[in-house]
Backbone as numpy.savetxt, mean C-alpha at the origin, in Angstrom:
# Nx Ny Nz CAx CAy CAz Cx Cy Cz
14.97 6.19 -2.40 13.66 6.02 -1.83 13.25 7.34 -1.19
11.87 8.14 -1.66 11.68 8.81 -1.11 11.22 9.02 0.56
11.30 10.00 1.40 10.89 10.09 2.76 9.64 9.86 2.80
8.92 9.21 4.01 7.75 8.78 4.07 7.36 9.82 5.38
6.42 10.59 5.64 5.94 11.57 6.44 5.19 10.34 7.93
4.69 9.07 7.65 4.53 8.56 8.11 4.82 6.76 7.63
4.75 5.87 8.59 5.06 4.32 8.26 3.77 3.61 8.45
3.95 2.32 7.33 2.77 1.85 7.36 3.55 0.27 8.36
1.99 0.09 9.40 2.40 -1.19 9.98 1.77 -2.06 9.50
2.22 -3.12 9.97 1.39 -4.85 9.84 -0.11 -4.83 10.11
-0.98 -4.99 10.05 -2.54 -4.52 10.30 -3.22 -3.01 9.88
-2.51 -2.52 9.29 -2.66 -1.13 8.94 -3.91 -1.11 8.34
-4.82 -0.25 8.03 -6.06 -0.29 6.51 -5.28 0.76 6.13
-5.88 0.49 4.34 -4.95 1.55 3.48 -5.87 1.17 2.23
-6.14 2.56 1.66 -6.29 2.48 0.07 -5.55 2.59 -0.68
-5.67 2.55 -2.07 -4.89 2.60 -3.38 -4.90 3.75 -3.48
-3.60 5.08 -4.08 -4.27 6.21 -4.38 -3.48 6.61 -5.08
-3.54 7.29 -6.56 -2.44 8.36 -7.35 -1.62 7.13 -8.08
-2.29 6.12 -8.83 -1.22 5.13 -9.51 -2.53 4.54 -10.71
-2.25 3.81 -11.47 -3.39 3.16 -12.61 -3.94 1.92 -11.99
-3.84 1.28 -10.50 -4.47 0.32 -10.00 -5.76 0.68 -9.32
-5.39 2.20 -9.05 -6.37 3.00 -8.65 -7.94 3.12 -8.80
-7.70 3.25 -10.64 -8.58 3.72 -11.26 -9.12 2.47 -11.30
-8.89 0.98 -11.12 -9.21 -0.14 -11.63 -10.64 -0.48 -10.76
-11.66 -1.03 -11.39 -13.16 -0.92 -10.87 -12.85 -1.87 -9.53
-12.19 -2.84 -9.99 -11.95 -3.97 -8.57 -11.36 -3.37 -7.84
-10.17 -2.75 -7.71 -9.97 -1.83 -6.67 -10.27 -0.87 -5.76
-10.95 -0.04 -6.78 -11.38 1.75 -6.36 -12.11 1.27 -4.94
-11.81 2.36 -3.99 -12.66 2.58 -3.07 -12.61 0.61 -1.59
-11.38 0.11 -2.31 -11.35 -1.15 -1.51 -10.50 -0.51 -0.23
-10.67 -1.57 0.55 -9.76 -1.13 2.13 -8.97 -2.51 2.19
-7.72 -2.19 2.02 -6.54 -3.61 2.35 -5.94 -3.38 3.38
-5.59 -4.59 4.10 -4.81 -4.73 5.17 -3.33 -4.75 4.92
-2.35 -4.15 5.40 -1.33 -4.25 5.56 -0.84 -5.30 5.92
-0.12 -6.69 5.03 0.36 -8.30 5.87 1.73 -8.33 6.08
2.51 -7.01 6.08 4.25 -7.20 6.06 4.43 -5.79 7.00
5.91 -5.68 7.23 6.31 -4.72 7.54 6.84 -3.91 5.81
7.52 -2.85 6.13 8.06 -2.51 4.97 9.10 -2.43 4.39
9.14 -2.75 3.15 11.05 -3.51 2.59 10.98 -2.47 1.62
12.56 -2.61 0.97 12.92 -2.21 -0.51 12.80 -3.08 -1.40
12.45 -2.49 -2.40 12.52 -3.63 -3.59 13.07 -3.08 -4.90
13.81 -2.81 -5.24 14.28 -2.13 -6.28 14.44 -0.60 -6.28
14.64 -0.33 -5.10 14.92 1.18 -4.68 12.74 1.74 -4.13
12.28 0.73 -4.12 10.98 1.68 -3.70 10.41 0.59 -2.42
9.85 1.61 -1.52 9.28 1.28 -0.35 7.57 0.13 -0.54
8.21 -1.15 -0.21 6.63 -2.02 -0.59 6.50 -2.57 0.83
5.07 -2.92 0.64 4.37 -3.67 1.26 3.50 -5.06 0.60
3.38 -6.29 1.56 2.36 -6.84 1.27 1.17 -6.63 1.76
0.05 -6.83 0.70 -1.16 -5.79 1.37 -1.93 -7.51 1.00
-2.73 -8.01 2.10 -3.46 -9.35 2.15 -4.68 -9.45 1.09
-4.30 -10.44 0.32 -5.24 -10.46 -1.30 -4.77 -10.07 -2.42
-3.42 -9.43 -2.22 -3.01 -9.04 -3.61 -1.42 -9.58 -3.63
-0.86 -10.33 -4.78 -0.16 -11.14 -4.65 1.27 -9.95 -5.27
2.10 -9.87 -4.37 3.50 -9.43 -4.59 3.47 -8.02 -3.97
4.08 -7.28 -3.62 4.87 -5.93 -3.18 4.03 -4.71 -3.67
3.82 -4.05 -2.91 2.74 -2.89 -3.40 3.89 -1.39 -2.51
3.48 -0.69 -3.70 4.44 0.21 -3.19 4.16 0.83 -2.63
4.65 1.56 -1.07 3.95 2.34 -0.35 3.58 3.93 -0.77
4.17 4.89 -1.62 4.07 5.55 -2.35 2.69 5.89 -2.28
2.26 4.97 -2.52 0.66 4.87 -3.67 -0.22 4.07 -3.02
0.21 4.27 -1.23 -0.92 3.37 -0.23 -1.59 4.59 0.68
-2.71 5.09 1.30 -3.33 5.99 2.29 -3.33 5.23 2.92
-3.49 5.45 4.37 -3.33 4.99 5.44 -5.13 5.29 5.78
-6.10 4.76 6.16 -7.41 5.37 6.27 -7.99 4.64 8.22
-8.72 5.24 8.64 -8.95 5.18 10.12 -9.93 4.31 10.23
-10.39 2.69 10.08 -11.35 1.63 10.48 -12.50 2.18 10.60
């Protein structure tokens, strides 16, 4: 698992960024809430992000300011 420069919390806002969910029209430009703390799941750092069903990897989450 790579180092994370910062952690995402439980209530966090965060976009999608640098992955092919990205580019997806329903996605682009959405703001999700952070609903978990953060686990491993097969060697990569996820989150549950509220509305989207299963583990989102933190990797490929921005953290953005309300």
């Amino acid at each position: 698992m790579s180092e994370r420069t910062y952690k995402l919390y439980k209530g966090d806002q965060v976009v999608i960024h640098g992955c092919y969910e990205a580019c997806k029209e329903k996605y682009k430009d959405k703001v999700w809430t952070v609903g978990s703390e953060p686990w491993d799941l097969c060697g990569s750092e996820v989150v549950r992000l509220e509305g989207y069903n299963g583990g989102f990897a933190t990797e490929y989450l921005k953290r953005v300011e309300a």
